[in-house]
Amino acid sequence: MKKGLFITFEGIDGCGKSTQITLLKEKFSSENKEFIEVREPGGTRVGEKIRNILLDRKNDSMTRMAELLLFEAARAQITEEVIIPAIGNGVNVICDRFYDSTTAYQGYANKMGRDLTDFLNLKATSETSPDITFLLDIDPELAWKRRMGRGEEDRIEMLGLSYQEEVRTGYLELAKSEERIVIIDASRDPEVIHEEIVKHIWDLTG
Ligand code: Z5A
């Protein structure tokens, strides 16, 4: 059986991932392409519980190592329980964040180091890698303005604009060495971005 495509979306907070995933789901549905949508951290019973711990503003004493291991625990669960079976059954997987988030947020911005995050990412995913990753690149200030009025910030959003700047730099560094990562200018109109994303997916699938 032909394997499903594994597509991931990455970027700083509020870069427009959810918006693009919604448009891509509509496109896949209109083309009768089978897919599932998942998100990280979360997407499983265990993972959603871990997500609550990670994003809870009250957990401000969480250590960087505890944070890293919780993200990897949620990832191990969703990869084995959901992603690997779906791809194996020929179902396309659209994933809101995957291990590149750990590289950019924990490895780069939190300075845990690539050696550690690369090792844990490989272990947590049994070396499952996306076929294509869209990095929605945007100025943190613009992303922050877009998010305004969405209510209380979570524990990671509370870290502010300079943190988002570090994360953005981490993503762009990573993209230099990973051919599967497509950098998308996310400051443009959602429909324009969507068309570019679809073109890349069609190019990949032929
Ligand atoms: N995290 C981590 O540190 N390490 C890891 O390994 C993983 C995650 C997996 C997950 O939070 C947090 O965990 C995240 C990283 C960290 N940091 N934080 N906080 P999340 O999943 O809840 O949040 P998020 O991933 O940052 O998503 P988001 O805030 O919901 O944003 P988004 O999905 O990228 O954006 P959006 O909701 O599509 O758009 C934001 C707003 O902009 C919205 O009002 C849209 O209508 C608007 N928008 C979107 N696109 C456009 C365009 N093109 N033009 C104008 N306006 C737009």
Tab-separated table of C-alpha atoms and ligand atoms in Angstrom:
chain	number	residue	atom	x	y	z
A	1	MET	CA	0.000	0.000	0.000
A	2	LYS	CA	1.166	3.527	-0.791
A	3	LYS	CA	2.172	5.381	2.373
A	4	GLY	CA	0.360	8.509	3.489
A	5	LEU	CA	2.145	11.831	3.283
A	6	PHE	CA	3.398	13.285	6.565
A	7	ILE	CA	3.064	17.080	6.460
A	8	THR	CA	4.063	19.334	9.349
A	9	PHE	CA	3.545	23.040	10.041
A	10	GLU	CA	5.997	25.021	12.127
A	11	GLY	CA	6.698	28.569	13.211
A	12	ILE	CA	6.580	30.950	16.152
A	13	ASP	CA	3.396	31.443	18.169
A	14	GLY	CA	0.601	32.971	16.109
A	15	CYS	CA	2.378	32.559	12.753
A	16	GLY	CA	-0.828	31.275	11.116
A	17	LYS	CA	-0.469	27.476	11.284
A	18	SER	CA	-4.052	26.781	12.320
A	19	THR	CA	-5.357	29.034	9.550
A	20	GLN	CA	-3.273	27.243	6.903
A	21	ILE	CA	-4.151	23.802	8.250
A	22	THR	CA	-7.865	24.640	7.968
A	23	LEU	CA	-7.406	25.719	4.332
A	24	LEU	CA	-5.370	22.596	3.524
A	25	LYS	CA	-7.990	20.331	5.104
A	26	GLU	CA	-10.661	21.953	2.929
A	27	LYS	CA	-8.479	21.395	-0.137
A	28	PHE	CA	-7.837	17.741	0.730
A	29	SER	CA	-11.555	17.170	1.370
A	30	SER	CA	-12.501	18.729	-1.969
A	31	GLU	CA	-9.988	16.407	-3.690
A	32	ASN	CA	-11.229	13.336	-1.748
A	33	LYS	CA	-7.809	12.854	-0.175
A	34	GLU	CA	-7.902	10.890	3.045
A	35	PHE	CA	-6.225	12.667	5.965
A	36	ILE	CA	-6.118	13.151	9.705
A	37	GLU	CA	-5.152	16.300	11.569
A	38	VAL	CA	-3.132	16.139	14.770
A	39	ARG	CA	-1.370	18.628	16.997
A	40	GLU	CA	1.627	18.701	19.267
A	41	PRO	CA	1.738	18.608	22.159
A	42	GLY	CA	-1.489	16.654	22.390
A	43	GLY	CA	-3.548	14.599	19.973
A	44	THR	CA	-3.893	11.602	22.291
A	45	ARG	CA	-5.487	11.104	25.714
A	46	VAL	CA	-2.056	11.023	27.351
A	47	GLY	CA	-0.726	13.849	25.173
A	48	GLU	CA	-3.579	16.231	25.959
A	49	LYS	CA	-2.900	15.786	29.682
A	50	ILE	CA	0.774	16.551	29.117
A	51	ARG	CA	-0.253	19.595	27.030
A	52	ASN	CA	-2.229	20.988	29.961
A	53	ILE	CA	0.793	20.661	32.242
A	54	LEU	CA	3.103	22.288	29.689
A	55	LEU	CA	0.914	25.307	28.921
A	56	ASP	CA	-0.420	25.939	32.441
A	57	ARG	CA	0.697	29.433	33.544
A	58	LYS	CA	0.813	28.222	37.145
A	59	ASN	CA	3.677	25.828	36.324
A	60	ASP	CA	6.215	28.653	36.264
A	61	SER	CA	8.782	26.614	38.227
A	62	MET	CA	9.029	23.938	35.505
A	63	THR	CA	12.689	23.253	34.741
A	64	ARG	CA	13.949	23.344	31.155
A	65	MET	CA	14.796	19.635	31.300
A	66	ALA	CA	11.358	18.712	32.662
A	67	GLU	CA	9.783	20.777	29.859
A	68	LEU	CA	11.884	19.096	27.183
A	69	LEU	CA	11.097	15.598	28.439
A	70	LEU	CA	7.370	16.331	28.649
A	71	PHE	CA	7.303	17.496	25.016
A	72	GLU	CA	9.160	14.317	24.024
A	73	ALA	CA	6.809	12.125	26.076
A	74	ALA	CA	3.766	13.585	24.310
A	75	ARG	CA	5.553	13.102	20.977
A	76	ALA	CA	6.441	9.459	21.686
A	77	GLN	CA	2.783	8.769	22.445
A	78	ILE	CA	1.285	10.409	19.364
A	79	THR	CA	3.919	9.021	17.003
A	80	GLU	CA	3.361	5.419	18.039
A	81	GLU	CA	-0.381	5.623	18.706
A	82	VAL	CA	-1.516	7.772	15.785
A	83	ILE	CA	1.059	8.945	13.228
A	84	ILE	CA	2.898	5.734	12.314
A	85	PRO	CA	-0.325	3.657	11.929
A	86	ALA	CA	-2.012	6.363	9.832
A	87	ILE	CA	0.905	6.760	7.420
A	88	GLY	CA	1.185	2.973	7.142
A	89	ASN	CA	-2.494	2.771	6.206
A	90	GLY	CA	-2.059	5.271	3.393
A	91	VAL	CA	-3.675	8.146	5.304
A	92	ASN	CA	-2.100	11.601	4.976
A	93	VAL	CA	-1.177	13.203	8.292
A	94	ILE	CA	-1.322	16.975	8.769
A	95	CYS	CA	0.490	17.839	11.974
A	96	ASP	CA	0.463	21.179	13.812
A	97	ARG	CA	4.075	21.179	15.103
A	98	PHE	CA	6.424	18.201	15.397
A	99	TYR	CA	10.036	17.784	16.484
A	100	ASP	CA	11.317	20.924	14.754
A	101	SER	CA	9.452	22.840	17.482
A	102	THR	CA	11.639	21.162	20.084
A	103	THR	CA	14.778	22.021	18.117
A	104	ALA	CA	13.767	25.697	17.853
A	105	TYR	CA	12.146	26.267	21.280
A	106	GLN	CA	14.040	23.934	23.621
A	107	GLY	CA	17.247	23.287	21.665
A	108	TYR	CA	17.854	26.815	20.443
A	109	ALA	CA	15.845	29.374	22.468
A	110	ASN	CA	16.155	27.464	25.774
A	111	LYS	CA	19.774	26.598	24.941
A	112	MET	CA	19.431	22.882	25.698
A	113	GLY	CA	21.601	22.136	22.656
A	114	ARG	CA	21.052	20.332	19.366
A	115	ASP	CA	22.912	17.160	20.414
A	116	LEU	CA	20.392	16.510	23.172
A	117	THR	CA	17.267	17.553	21.270
A	118	ASP	CA	18.299	15.635	18.120
A	119	PHE	CA	18.904	12.503	20.187
A	120	LEU	CA	15.564	12.734	22.019
A	121	ASN	CA	13.659	13.654	18.848
A	122	LEU	CA	14.957	10.515	17.128
A	123	LYS	CA	14.120	8.309	20.101
A	124	ALA	CA	10.625	9.751	20.631
A	125	THR	CA	9.661	9.332	16.984
A	126	SER	CA	11.413	6.035	16.212
A	127	GLU	CA	13.107	8.102	13.492
A	128	THR	CA	9.828	9.028	11.824
A	129	SER	CA	10.425	12.172	9.796
A	130	PRO	CA	7.985	14.474	7.967
A	131	ASP	CA	7.961	14.323	4.153
A	132	ILE	CA	7.581	18.081	4.005
A	133	THR	CA	7.542	20.846	6.604
A	134	PHE	CA	6.158	24.332	6.098
A	135	LEU	CA	7.946	26.910	8.227
A	136	LEU	CA	5.620	29.909	8.408
A	137	ASP	CA	8.162	32.653	8.918
A	138	ILE	CA	6.964	35.958	10.362
A	139	ASP	CA	8.164	38.935	12.384
A	140	PRO	CA	7.269	38.186	16.055
A	141	GLU	CA	5.723	41.627	16.480
A	142	LEU	CA	3.290	41.067	13.609
A	143	ALA	CA	2.403	37.612	14.961
A	144	TRP	CA	1.825	39.124	18.389
A	145	LYS	CA	-0.467	41.814	16.939
A	146	ARG	CA	-2.491	39.114	15.168
A	147	ARG	CA	-2.907	37.176	18.397
A	148	MET	CA	-4.058	40.209	20.394
A	149	GLY	CA	-7.498	39.866	21.914
A	150	ARG	CA	-7.342	36.063	22.035
A	151	GLY	CA	-7.411	36.028	25.839
A	152	GLU	CA	-4.866	35.030	28.457
A	153	GLU	CA	-1.395	34.039	27.233
A	154	ASP	CA	-0.184	30.502	28.025
A	155	ARG	CA	3.058	29.714	29.893
A	156	ILE	CA	5.209	29.843	26.744
A	157	GLU	CA	3.541	32.890	25.146
A	158	MET	CA	4.249	34.738	28.428
A	159	LEU	CA	7.996	34.580	27.639
A	160	GLY	CA	7.566	37.559	25.308
A	161	LEU	CA	8.832	38.913	21.997
A	162	SER	CA	12.585	38.473	22.523
A	163	TYR	CA	11.968	34.764	23.197
A	164	GLN	CA	9.945	34.482	19.968
A	165	GLU	CA	12.838	36.193	18.155
A	166	GLU	CA	15.223	33.492	19.463
A	167	VAL	CA	12.803	30.772	18.368
A	168	ARG	CA	12.515	32.310	14.905
A	169	THR	CA	16.325	32.401	14.548
A	170	GLY	CA	16.449	28.771	15.667
A	171	TYR	CA	13.969	27.741	12.988
A	172	LEU	CA	15.823	29.620	10.256
A	173	GLU	CA	19.140	28.042	11.307
A	174	LEU	CA	17.540	24.603	11.222
A	175	ALA	CA	16.019	25.200	7.784
A	176	LYS	CA	19.516	25.730	6.341
A	177	SER	CA	20.365	22.063	6.924
A	178	GLU	CA	16.995	20.387	6.288
A	179	GLU	CA	15.885	20.088	2.675
A	180	ARG	CA	12.328	19.053	3.631
A	181	ILE	CA	11.727	22.463	5.307
A	182	VAL	CA	10.082	25.018	3.019
A	183	ILE	CA	10.265	28.583	4.318
A	184	ILE	CA	7.013	30.424	3.661
A	185	ASP	CA	6.622	34.197	4.006
A	186	ALA	CA	3.697	34.202	6.458
A	187	SER	CA	3.154	37.974	6.425
A	188	ARG	CA	1.057	37.699	3.241
A	189	ASP	CA	-2.622	37.092	2.620
A	190	PRO	CA	-3.813	33.627	3.858
A	191	GLU	CA	-5.050	32.586	0.383
A	192	VAL	CA	-1.713	33.459	-1.257
A	193	ILE	CA	0.153	31.422	1.353
A	194	HIS	CA	-2.282	28.543	0.901
A	195	GLU	CA	-1.734	28.419	-2.870
A	196	GLU	CA	2.025	28.267	-2.392
A	197	ILE	CA	1.686	25.426	0.130
A	198	VAL	CA	-0.611	23.424	-2.155
A	199	LYS	CA	1.803	23.838	-5.049
A	200	HIS	CA	4.650	22.393	-2.966
A	201	ILE	CA	2.503	19.411	-1.934
A	202	TRP	CA	1.382	18.736	-5.514
A	203	ASP	CA	5.029	18.979	-6.686
A	204	LEU	CA	5.935	16.344	-4.113
A	205	THR	CA	3.134	13.939	-4.954
A	206	GLY	CA	3.322	14.387	-8.731
B	1	Z5A	N1	6.170	23.931	21.896
B	1	Z5A	C1	7.493	23.803	22.302
B	1	Z5A	O1	8.022	24.681	22.985
B	1	Z5A	N2	8.172	22.675	21.968
B	1	Z5A	C2	7.624	21.654	21.260
B	1	Z5A	O2	8.287	20.640	20.987
B	1	Z5A	C3	6.244	21.810	20.826
B	1	Z5A	C4	5.575	22.966	21.177
B	1	Z5A	C5	5.597	20.729	20.037
B	1	Z5A	C6	1.982	25.099	21.763
B	1	Z5A	O3	0.998	26.033	21.769
B	1	Z5A	C7	3.181	25.743	22.434
B	1	Z5A	O4	4.131	24.735	22.721
B	1	Z5A	C8	3.857	26.713	21.504
B	1	Z5A	C9	5.199	26.101	21.181
B	1	Z5A	C10	5.426	25.141	22.284
B	1	Z5A	N3	4.139	27.928	22.149
B	1	Z5A	N4	3.329	28.630	22.678
B	1	Z5A	N5	2.624	29.295	23.179
B	1	Z5A	P1	-0.219	26.068	20.787
B	1	Z5A	O5	-0.228	24.876	19.906
B	1	Z5A	O6	-1.427	26.329	21.596
B	1	Z5A	O7	0.039	27.432	20.067
B	1	Z5A	P2	0.721	27.761	18.717
B	1	Z5A	O8	1.283	26.552	18.084
B	1	Z5A	O9	1.662	28.852	18.958
B	1	Z5A	O10	-0.479	28.186	17.802
B	1	Z5A	P3	-1.386	29.449	17.820
B	1	Z5A	O11	-0.990	30.462	18.847
B	1	Z5A	O12	-2.784	28.944	17.897
B	1	Z5A	O13	-1.081	30.122	16.465
B	1	Z5A	P4	-1.199	29.639	14.944
B	1	Z5A	O14	-2.023	28.415	14.834
B	1	Z5A	O15	0.166	29.588	14.362
B	1	Z5A	O16	-1.918	30.868	14.268
B	1	Z5A	P5	-3.461	31.093	13.828
B	1	Z5A	O17	-4.348	30.755	15.002
B	1	Z5A	O18	-3.712	30.477	12.522
B	1	Z5A	O19	-3.397	32.648	13.601
B	1	Z5A	C11	-3.215	33.578	14.644
B	1	Z5A	C12	-4.112	34.827	14.354
B	1	Z5A	O20	-3.670	35.439	13.144
B	1	Z5A	C13	-5.596	34.481	14.132
B	1	Z5A	O21	-6.342	35.537	14.643
B	1	Z5A	C14	-5.723	34.418	12.598
B	1	Z5A	O22	-7.012	34.746	12.166
B	1	Z5A	C15	-4.710	35.455	12.173
B	1	Z5A	N6	-4.057	35.113	10.881
B	1	Z5A	C16	-3.581	33.908	10.490
B	1	Z5A	N7	-3.004	33.976	9.275
B	1	Z5A	C17	-3.096	35.282	8.895
B	1	Z5A	C18	-2.669	36.003	7.732
B	1	Z5A	N8	-2.009	35.390	6.735
B	1	Z5A	N9	-2.907	37.304	7.674
B	1	Z5A	C19	-3.548	37.953	8.693
B	1	Z5A	N10	-3.995	37.339	9.830
B	1	Z5A	C20	-3.761	36.012	9.924
